[in-house]
């Protein structure tokens, strides 16, 4: 068994700015650990996992290399990064590196998109695969969305008895199905034959259009539109439906929601990561992660859904909820931070209030997903999570509401519904 985690590359993650300026999006901390570490941990738990491959077109930098070395030591499984020479799409990358994936005689492999958060029921998908289908069949992880939101995802129509996928449409314009694609797949080596057919077809089409500039486009293959749509109805594709939590992490606002889902899961999987109320310590409400190196005043009140990074300082009487505070930030006495991501090494002055508007799914709808919100609506900034980039300084006694502040800014007054460049 192997696993491939698709981490994309620098031209993406634009909805994640200004946070993606400082660190590749997959290394952004969600619930206290890098986003992609949740994937690696889930893969490492599957018995027989021989190797985990990260695939994308980030330049291999120091942060990524350091992360891979420490993850390898922690999870005791070989982890490598394979760099694509260009953006090849979700299928093009695994086709390009098929020899690396199959080396060592891999019988099956998982493919996970890095920008989802999930319970990752990988073991259950394996068992489901053994019961349904054969060596030449594949499994998509699916979950239920509500009717309107299903249109934003890949929709799956499956046979109720066998769970065989009969029809697959990526982001349909009208309602197709409430079962959506979670971006987590289980493949056997037979998938490469199907991706190869798409590649040949692309090449033939390119040969007919001589004017186009050659080789690069035939390599770009999208698993969803090019492969799954063709495989549906052929008896080779099955869907395993999960009732566990699942969400996309496309924007910074969805990172706070994902952080809540993971912190919630920690009570079962990593109770040691959750802060407890102790005599002489801060007041903890709900699920809170605090890095051991953070220094927090005993009169501060934190939670629910708060993640405090390395070396953060939190002063007296500070209130933080539904927020991520990244390493080196300092919150001076009596600040109030709600629905906000506080960037690396940022400082919030005394008695300041920094607040955003949560973009949570509808709590009364069990199948609601987070909306991929647009930054602007009718020419105005949509109220959303407040984001402070790295090294932002907020003065004492000001209010920052629903704003995005780019890195290295020193503000001098209050702001509301602004992008501060």
Tab-separated table of C-alpha atoms in Angstrom:
chain	number	residue	atom	x	y	z
A	1	UNK	CA	0.000	0.000	0.000
A	2	UNK	CA	1.090	3.542	-0.711
A	3	UNK	CA	-0.474	6.979	-0.428
A	4	UNK	CA	-0.187	10.054	-2.641
A	5	UNK	CA	-1.083	13.467	-1.230
A	6	UNK	CA	-1.677	16.147	-3.885
A	7	UNK	CA	-0.447	19.457	-2.484
A	8	UNK	CA	-0.823	21.673	-5.577
A	9	UNK	CA	1.459	24.629	-5.998
A	10	UNK	CA	2.114	28.319	-5.726
A	11	UNK	CA	-0.261	29.654	-8.375
A	12	UNK	CA	-3.106	28.226	-6.360
A	13	UNK	CA	-3.915	29.230	-2.801
A	14	UNK	CA	-4.865	32.734	-3.924
A	15	UNK	CA	-7.965	32.562	-1.748
A	16	UNK	CA	-5.611	31.813	1.096
A	17	UNK	CA	-3.687	35.043	0.864
A	18	UNK	CA	-2.072	36.804	2.650
A	19	UNK	CA	-1.298	33.658	4.677
A	20	UNK	CA	0.043	31.681	1.709
A	21	UNK	CA	2.733	34.348	1.145
A	22	UNK	CA	4.691	33.068	4.154
A	23	UNK	CA	4.221	29.316	4.009
A	24	UNK	CA	2.943	26.833	1.394
A	25	UNK	CA	-0.750	26.292	2.101
A	26	UNK	CA	-0.301	22.569	2.999
A	27	UNK	CA	2.007	23.618	5.858
A	28	UNK	CA	-0.451	26.138	7.284
A	29	UNK	CA	-1.261	25.025	10.855
A	30	UNK	CA	-4.808	23.782	11.428
A	31	UNK	CA	-5.593	22.729	15.019
A	32	UNK	CA	-1.940	23.198	15.926
A	33	UNK	CA	-0.270	21.031	13.270
A	34	UNK	CA	0.394	21.582	9.532
A	35	UNK	CA	-2.729	20.915	7.440
A	36	UNK	CA	-1.138	18.014	5.547
A	37	UNK	CA	0.089	16.331	8.772
A	38	UNK	CA	-3.489	15.210	9.459
A	39	UNK	CA	-3.398	13.367	6.107
A	40	UNK	CA	0.010	11.827	6.770
A	41	UNK	CA	-1.036	10.638	10.214
A	42	UNK	CA	-4.177	8.987	8.830
A	43	UNK	CA	-2.158	7.232	6.078
A	44	UNK	CA	0.562	6.093	8.507
A	45	UNK	CA	-2.094	4.400	10.669
A	46	UNK	CA	-3.207	2.083	7.844
A	47	UNK	CA	-1.522	-1.346	8.303
A	48	UNK	CA	0.873	-2.154	5.471
A	49	UNK	CA	1.500	1.469	4.424
A	50	UNK	CA	4.944	1.336	2.758
A	51	UNK	CA	5.432	4.910	1.547
A	52	UNK	CA	3.727	8.313	1.433
A	53	UNK	CA	4.398	10.557	-1.574
A	54	UNK	CA	3.634	14.269	-1.594
A	55	UNK	CA	3.136	15.572	-5.105
A	56	UNK	CA	2.945	19.161	-6.291
A	57	UNK	CA	4.912	21.889	-7.991
A	58	UNK	CA	6.190	23.906	-5.048
A	59	UNK	CA	9.944	24.498	-5.203
A	60	UNK	CA	11.281	22.186	-2.494
A	61	UNK	CA	12.152	24.732	0.198
A	62	UNK	CA	13.624	24.512	3.664
A	63	UNK	CA	10.255	24.564	5.458
A	64	UNK	CA	8.948	21.665	3.360
A	65	UNK	CA	12.137	19.597	3.750
A	66	UNK	CA	12.221	20.175	7.512
A	67	UNK	CA	8.582	19.162	7.800
A	68	UNK	CA	9.122	15.937	5.794
A	69	UNK	CA	12.124	14.911	7.912
A	70	UNK	CA	10.257	15.445	11.181
A	71	UNK	CA	7.095	13.707	9.895
A	72	UNK	CA	9.190	10.713	8.792
A	73	UNK	CA	10.686	10.401	12.255
A	74	UNK	CA	7.340	10.816	13.978
A	75	UNK	CA	5.281	8.411	11.859
A	76	UNK	CA	8.041	5.887	11.028
A	77	UNK	CA	7.128	5.660	7.341
A	78	UNK	CA	9.152	6.860	4.315
A	79	UNK	CA	7.816	10.196	3.010
A	80	UNK	CA	9.070	11.800	-0.212
A	81	UNK	CA	8.205	14.889	-2.194
A	82	UNK	CA	7.850	14.555	-5.976
A	83	UNK	CA	7.943	17.877	-7.801
A	84	UNK	CA	5.970	18.253	-11.038
A	85	UNK	CA	7.609	20.393	-13.733
A	86	UNK	CA	4.283	22.220	-14.268
A	87	UNK	CA	0.704	22.060	-13.015
A	88	UNK	CA	-0.446	18.724	-14.437
A	89	UNK	CA	-3.918	18.512	-12.876
A	90	UNK	CA	-5.083	15.901	-10.376
A	91	UNK	CA	-4.555	12.984	-12.773
A	92	UNK	CA	-1.543	14.237	-14.755
A	93	UNK	CA	0.746	14.261	-11.723
A	94	UNK	CA	0.087	10.679	-10.685
A	95	UNK	CA	0.365	9.538	-14.323
A	96	UNK	CA	3.691	11.348	-14.727
A	97	UNK	CA	5.087	9.670	-11.593
A	98	UNK	CA	3.389	6.298	-12.107
A	99	UNK	CA	6.730	4.402	-11.985
A	100	UNK	CA	7.524	5.909	-8.577
A	101	UNK	CA	4.048	5.054	-7.274
A	102	UNK	CA	4.195	1.446	-8.522
A	103	UNK	CA	7.838	0.789	-7.577
A	104	UNK	CA	8.137	-1.930	-4.954
A	105	UNK	CA	5.016	-3.622	-6.334
A	106	UNK	CA	2.277	-1.433	-4.872
A	107	UNK	CA	-1.018	-3.348	-5.004
A	108	UNK	CA	-3.161	-0.309	-4.224
A	109	UNK	CA	-2.672	3.331	-3.347
A	110	UNK	CA	-4.682	6.163	-1.836
A	111	UNK	CA	-4.836	9.592	-3.438
A	112	UNK	CA	-5.769	12.471	-1.107
A	113	UNK	CA	-6.199	16.145	-1.893
A	114	UNK	CA	-4.328	18.258	0.657
A	115	UNK	CA	-6.992	20.948	0.909
A	116	UNK	CA	-9.659	18.837	2.601
A	117	UNK	CA	-10.100	18.063	6.263
A	118	UNK	CA	-11.660	14.762	7.164
A	119	UNK	CA	-11.796	11.837	9.517
A	120	UNK	CA	-10.046	9.942	6.677
A	121	UNK	CA	-11.798	6.534	6.915
A	122	UNK	CA	-9.002	4.893	4.882
A	123	UNK	CA	-9.167	1.506	6.588
A	124	UNK	CA	-12.939	1.377	5.966
A	125	UNK	CA	-12.375	2.217	2.290
A	126	UNK	CA	-9.937	-0.698	2.023
A	127	UNK	CA	-12.406	-3.128	3.569
A	128	UNK	CA	-15.177	-1.782	1.351
A	129	UNK	CA	-12.938	-2.296	-1.700
A	130	UNK	CA	-12.294	-5.910	-0.727
A	131	UNK	CA	-16.038	-6.559	-0.519
A	132	UNK	CA	-16.998	-4.649	-3.684
A	133	UNK	CA	-15.296	-5.083	-6.961
A	134	UNK	CA	-11.929	-6.574	-7.864
A	135	UNK	CA	-8.328	-5.680	-8.629
A	136	UNK	CA	-9.512	-3.440	-11.468
A	137	UNK	CA	-12.025	-1.373	-9.546
A	138	UNK	CA	-11.592	1.911	-7.669
A	139	UNK	CA	-13.253	3.659	-4.729
A	140	UNK	CA	-14.186	7.330	-4.275
A	141	UNK	CA	-14.957	8.619	-0.783
A	142	UNK	CA	-18.343	10.360	-0.872
A	143	UNK	CA	-20.421	12.313	1.615
A	144	UNK	CA	-23.885	13.879	1.626
A	145	UNK	CA	-24.328	17.600	0.913
A	146	UNK	CA	-27.522	19.609	0.715
A	147	UNK	CA	-29.165	20.082	-2.681
A	148	UNK	CA	-28.021	23.638	-3.370
A	149	UNK	CA	-24.436	23.163	-2.225
A	150	UNK	CA	-23.969	19.871	-4.051
A	151	UNK	CA	-23.624	21.902	-7.275
A	152	UNK	CA	-20.229	23.220	-6.069
A	153	UNK	CA	-18.712	19.737	-5.980
A	154	UNK	CA	-18.346	16.589	-8.064
A	155	UNK	CA	-21.717	14.797	-7.858
A	156	UNK	CA	-22.044	11.017	-7.784
A	157	UNK	CA	-25.059	8.937	-8.758
A	158	UNK	CA	-24.653	5.398	-7.385
A	159	UNK	CA	-26.612	2.160	-7.327
A	160	UNK	CA	-28.242	2.024	-3.882
A	161	UNK	CA	-27.515	-1.692	-3.467
A	162	UNK	CA	-23.991	-2.153	-4.834
A	163	UNK	CA	-22.734	1.472	-4.451
A	164	UNK	CA	-21.436	1.257	-8.009
A	165	UNK	CA	-21.027	4.735	-9.543
A	166	UNK	CA	-23.368	5.039	-12.512
A	167	UNK	CA	-22.915	8.700	-13.307
A	168	UNK	CA	-20.369	11.364	-12.341
A	169	UNK	CA	-20.608	15.107	-13.040
A	170	UNK	CA	-18.108	17.700	-11.821
A	171	UNK	CA	-19.856	20.892	-10.576
A	172	UNK	CA	-23.121	20.357	-12.512
A	173	UNK	CA	-25.306	23.321	-13.447
A	174	UNK	CA	-28.502	21.603	-12.255
A	175	UNK	CA	-29.152	19.159	-9.426
A	176	UNK	CA	-27.724	15.667	-10.043
A	177	UNK	CA	-27.180	14.042	-6.650
A	178	UNK	CA	-26.649	14.840	-2.978
A	179	UNK	CA	-23.622	12.544	-2.801
A	180	UNK	CA	-20.448	14.543	-3.416
A	181	UNK	CA	-16.825	13.621	-4.080
A	182	UNK	CA	-14.577	14.159	-1.028
A	183	UNK	CA	-11.305	14.251	-2.968
A	184	UNK	CA	-10.043	11.008	-1.381
A	185	UNK	CA	-9.639	7.906	-3.568
A	186	UNK	CA	-8.420	4.319	-3.439
A	187	UNK	CA	-6.875	3.118	-6.721
A	188	UNK	CA	-5.204	-0.040	-7.973
A	189	UNK	CA	-2.489	0.067	-10.686
A	190	UNK	CA	-5.236	-0.525	-13.286
A	191	UNK	CA	-6.153	3.191	-13.019
A	192	UNK	CA	-3.081	4.099	-15.082
A	193	UNK	CA	-4.530	2.352	-18.105
A	194	UNK	CA	-7.570	4.667	-17.919
A	195	UNK	CA	-5.474	7.790	-17.351
A	196	UNK	CA	-3.223	6.645	-20.211
A	197	UNK	CA	-6.223	6.501	-22.558
A	198	UNK	CA	-7.041	10.124	-21.699
A	199	UNK	CA	-3.402	11.052	-22.323
A	200	UNK	CA	-3.427	9.419	-25.792
A	201	UNK	CA	-6.717	11.067	-26.641
A	202	UNK	CA	-5.285	14.436	-25.609
A	203	UNK	CA	-2.247	13.796	-27.781
A	204	UNK	CA	-4.378	12.892	-30.800
A	205	UNK	CA	-6.461	16.017	-30.369
A	206	UNK	CA	-3.276	18.064	-30.133
A	207	UNK	CA	-1.896	16.493	-33.294
A	208	UNK	CA	-4.995	17.753	-35.104
A	209	UNK	CA	-4.548	21.284	-33.751
A	210	UNK	CA	-1.061	21.924	-35.061
A	211	UNK	CA	-1.153	25.557	-34.068
A	212	UNK	CA	-1.098	24.747	-30.329
A	213	UNK	CA	2.268	24.773	-28.631
A	214	UNK	CA	2.948	21.132	-28.237
A	215	UNK	CA	3.575	18.657	-25.503
A	216	UNK	CA	2.569	20.337	-22.324
A	217	UNK	CA	-1.189	20.224	-22.624
A	218	UNK	CA	-1.557	16.499	-23.293
A	219	UNK	CA	-0.027	15.912	-19.859
A	220	UNK	CA	-2.684	17.928	-18.053
A	221	UNK	CA	-5.288	15.407	-16.919
A	222	UNK	CA	-8.059	15.961	-14.402
A	223	UNK	CA	-9.123	12.835	-12.543
A	224	UNK	CA	-12.607	14.175	-11.955
A	225	UNK	CA	-13.715	15.442	-15.382
A	226	UNK	CA	-11.501	13.269	-17.612
A	227	UNK	CA	-11.323	9.927	-15.803
A	228	UNK	CA	-14.277	9.504	-13.424
A	229	UNK	CA	-16.840	10.743	-15.931
A	230	UNK	CA	-15.656	8.056	-18.374
A	231	UNK	CA	-15.426	5.299	-15.738
A	232	UNK	CA	-18.929	5.878	-14.336
A	233	UNK	CA	-21.337	3.158	-15.380
A	234	UNK	CA	-18.555	0.752	-16.413
A	235	UNK	CA	-18.725	-1.327	-13.214
A	236	UNK	CA	-15.230	-0.229	-12.186
A	237	UNK	CA	-15.949	2.727	-9.894
A	238	UNK	CA	-17.588	2.533	-6.456
A	239	UNK	CA	-18.429	5.115	-3.820
A	240	UNK	CA	-17.878	4.603	-0.102
A	241	UNK	CA	-20.124	6.999	1.815
A	242	UNK	CA	-18.878	8.421	5.080
A	243	UNK	CA	-20.892	10.022	7.877
A	244	UNK	CA	-17.700	11.361	9.454
A	245	UNK	CA	-16.808	15.039	9.282
A	246	UNK	CA	-15.465	16.471	6.030
A	247	UNK	CA	-14.808	19.968	4.723
A	248	UNK	CA	-12.790	21.735	2.061
A	249	UNK	CA	-10.100	24.200	3.111
A	250	UNK	CA	-10.113	26.700	0.276
A	251	UNK	CA	-10.139	30.025	2.101
A	252	UNK	CA	-8.703	31.234	5.386
A	253	UNK	CA	-12.231	31.296	6.852
A	254	UNK	CA	-12.617	27.592	6.176
A	255	UNK	CA	-9.323	26.952	8.040
A	256	UNK	CA	-10.966	28.106	11.284
A	257	UNK	CA	-13.918	25.792	10.630
A	258	UNK	CA	-11.544	22.886	9.835
A	259	UNK	CA	-9.634	23.668	13.014
A	260	UNK	CA	-12.897	23.264	14.973
A	261	UNK	CA	-13.579	19.866	13.370
A	262	UNK	CA	-10.067	18.586	14.148
A	263	UNK	CA	-10.027	19.961	17.720
A	264	UNK	CA	-13.317	18.178	18.240
A	265	UNK	CA	-11.772	14.930	17.023
A	266	UNK	CA	-8.769	15.369	19.362
A	267	UNK	CA	-10.929	14.497	22.378
A	268	UNK	CA	-10.878	10.929	20.961
A	269	UNK	CA	-7.635	10.794	18.964
A	270	UNK	CA	-5.223	13.169	20.773
A	271	UNK	CA	-6.575	14.198	24.192
A	272	UNK	CA	-3.023	15.291	25.090
A	273	UNK	CA	-3.252	18.098	22.513
A	274	UNK	CA	-6.234	19.749	24.211
A	275	UNK	CA	-5.601	22.313	26.961
A	276	UNK	CA	-7.175	21.665	30.373
A	277	UNK	CA	-8.261	24.075	33.105
A	278	UNK	CA	-5.546	24.043	35.762
A	279	UNK	CA	-5.146	26.084	38.969
A	280	UNK	CA	-3.174	29.220	38.112
A	281	UNK	CA	-3.702	28.684	34.384
A	282	UNK	CA	-5.962	30.515	31.914
A	283	UNK	CA	-9.694	29.769	31.683
A	284	UNK	CA	-10.301	27.194	28.926
A	285	UNK	CA	-13.754	26.906	27.345
A	286	UNK	CA	-14.410	24.081	24.909
A	287	UNK	CA	-11.602	22.719	22.719
A	288	UNK	CA	-8.352	24.698	22.744
A	289	UNK	CA	-4.867	23.811	21.512
A	290	UNK	CA	-1.926	25.647	23.147
A	291	UNK	CA	1.656	25.092	22.008
A	292	UNK	CA	3.859	24.220	25.021
A	293	UNK	CA	6.105	27.239	24.366
A	294	UNK	CA	3.262	29.800	24.489
A	295	UNK	CA	3.054	32.044	27.534
A	296	UNK	CA	-0.504	32.782	28.642
A	297	UNK	CA	-1.631	34.959	31.549
A	298	UNK	CA	-3.829	33.180	34.106
A	299	UNK	CA	-6.588	35.793	33.685
A	300	UNK	CA	-6.983	35.152	29.925
A	301	UNK	CA	-10.096	33.313	28.671
A	302	UNK	CA	-9.598	31.080	25.606
A	303	UNK	CA	-12.064	29.072	23.531
A	304	UNK	CA	-14.014	27.478	22.141
A	305	UNK	CA	-12.106	26.534	18.963
A	306	UNK	CA	-8.826	28.334	19.551
A	307	UNK	CA	-5.370	27.265	18.436
A	308	UNK	CA	-2.352	29.080	19.911
A	309	UNK	CA	0.989	28.623	18.127
A	310	UNK	CA	4.626	28.468	19.163
A	311	UNK	CA	6.029	31.274	21.317
A	312	UNK	CA	2.763	33.250	21.406
A	313	UNK	CA	2.299	35.694	24.325
A	314	UNK	CA	-1.190	36.336	25.675
A	315	UNK	CA	-1.561	39.133	28.250
A	316	UNK	CA	-3.913	39.688	31.184
A	317	UNK	CA	-7.678	39.683	30.637
A	318	UNK	CA	-7.400	38.711	26.955
A	319	UNK	CA	-10.425	37.000	25.359
A	320	UNK	CA	-9.905	34.749	22.305
A	321	UNK	CA	-12.511	32.557	20.607
A	322	UNK	CA	-12.935	30.835	17.205
A	323	UNK	CA	-9.449	31.963	16.164
A	324	UNK	CA	-5.999	30.771	15.108
A	325	UNK	CA	-3.038	32.664	16.592
A	326	UNK	CA	0.182	31.845	14.705
A	327	UNK	CA	3.674	31.578	16.151
A	328	UNK	CA	5.392	34.565	17.694
A	329	UNK	CA	2.246	36.721	17.854
A	330	UNK	CA	1.559	38.760	20.963
A	331	UNK	CA	-1.826	39.831	22.302
A	332	UNK	CA	-1.430	42.609	24.850
A	333	UNK	CA	-3.590	43.011	27.963
A	334	UNK	CA	-7.376	43.086	27.577
A	335	UNK	CA	-7.474	42.546	23.796
A	336	UNK	CA	-10.456	40.730	22.333
A	337	UNK	CA	-9.908	38.448	19.314
A	338	UNK	CA	-12.936	36.762	17.675
A	339	UNK	CA	-13.189	34.826	14.370
A	340	UNK	CA	-9.699	35.934	13.363
A	341	UNK	CA	-6.427	34.518	12.114
A	342	UNK	CA	-3.544	36.424	13.713
A	343	UNK	CA	-0.438	36.133	11.523
A	344	UNK	CA	3.104	35.213	12.530
A	345	UNK	CA	4.862	37.773	14.787
A	346	UNK	CA	1.892	40.152	14.745
A	347	UNK	CA	1.120	42.387	17.730
A	348	UNK	CA	-2.287	43.530	18.971
A	349	UNK	CA	-2.186	46.502	21.366
A	350	UNK	CA	-3.990	46.808	24.716
A	351	UNK	CA	-7.793	47.052	24.758
A	352	UNK	CA	-7.956	46.554	20.975
A	353	UNK	CA	-10.747	44.466	19.443
A	354	UNK	CA	-10.139	42.380	16.316
A	355	UNK	CA	-13.200	40.609	15.001
A	356	UNK	CA	-14.425	38.830	11.883
A	357	UNK	CA	-17.685	37.263	10.719
A	358	UNK	CA	-17.696	33.460	10.723
A	359	UNK	CA	-18.476	31.704	7.450
A	360	UNK	CA	-19.750	28.543	9.122
A	361	UNK	CA	-22.165	26.108	7.479
A	362	UNK	CA	-25.806	26.334	8.591
A	363	UNK	CA	-25.844	24.620	12.041
A	364	UNK	CA	-29.462	23.477	11.569
A	365	UNK	CA	-28.683	21.516	8.409
A	366	UNK	CA	-26.728	18.308	9.131
A	367	UNK	CA	-25.578	18.142	5.490
A	368	UNK	CA	-24.557	21.782	5.073
A	369	UNK	CA	-21.007	22.407	3.872
A	370	UNK	CA	-18.990	25.589	4.100
A	371	UNK	CA	-19.701	27.938	1.182
A	372	UNK	CA	-16.719	28.833	-0.965
A	373	UNK	CA	-17.326	32.504	-0.383
A	374	UNK	CA	-16.279	35.149	-2.858
A	375	UNK	CA	-14.158	37.984	-1.554
A	376	UNK	CA	-16.410	40.632	-3.086
A	377	UNK	CA	-20.141	40.823	-3.669
A	378	UNK	CA	-21.738	43.756	-5.546
A	379	UNK	CA	-18.398	45.551	-5.441
A	380	UNK	CA	-18.156	45.352	-1.653
A	381	UNK	CA	-16.023	43.163	0.558
A	382	UNK	CA	-18.070	40.232	1.880
A	383	UNK	CA	-17.948	40.238	5.715
A	384	UNK	CA	-15.745	37.299	6.646
A	385	UNK	CA	-12.969	36.147	8.957
A	386	UNK	CA	-10.488	38.913	9.807
A	387	UNK	CA	-6.953	38.022	8.715
A	388	UNK	CA	-3.781	39.721	9.893
A	389	UNK	CA	-0.774	38.824	7.731
A	390	UNK	CA	2.634	38.322	9.320
A	391	UNK	CA	4.259	41.117	11.361
A	392	UNK	CA	1.161	43.330	11.485
A	393	UNK	CA	0.962	45.836	14.345
A	394	UNK	CA	-2.456	46.897	15.648
A	395	UNK	CA	-2.331	49.919	18.006
A	396	UNK	CA	-4.022	50.055	21.425
A	397	UNK	CA	-7.763	50.714	21.732
A	398	UNK	CA	-8.734	50.359	18.058
A	399	UNK	CA	-11.342	48.113	16.437
A	400	UNK	CA	-10.595	46.052	13.310
A	401	UNK	CA	-13.722	44.438	11.808
A	402	UNK	CA	-14.060	42.013	8.858
A	403	UNK	CA	-10.773	43.167	7.360
A	404	UNK	CA	-7.760	41.621	5.679
A	405	UNK	CA	-4.420	43.224	6.539
A	406	UNK	CA	-1.435	42.421	4.337
A	407	UNK	CA	1.928	41.591	5.941
A	408	UNK	CA	4.273	44.149	7.583
A	409	UNK	CA	1.648	46.838	8.154
A	410	UNK	CA	1.496	49.186	11.117
A	411	UNK	CA	-2.060	50.420	11.484
A	412	UNK	CA	-2.774	53.753	13.116
A	413	UNK	CA	-6.576	53.677	13.465
A	414	UNK	CA	-9.707	51.492	13.342
A	415	UNK	CA	-10.854	49.779	10.131
A	416	UNK	CA	-14.039	48.037	9.044
A	417	UNK	CA	-14.702	45.892	5.909
A	418	UNK	CA	-11.397	46.793	4.272
A	419	UNK	CA	-8.469	45.121	2.589
A	420	UNK	CA	-5.474	47.050	3.886
A	421	UNK	CA	-2.700	46.775	1.319
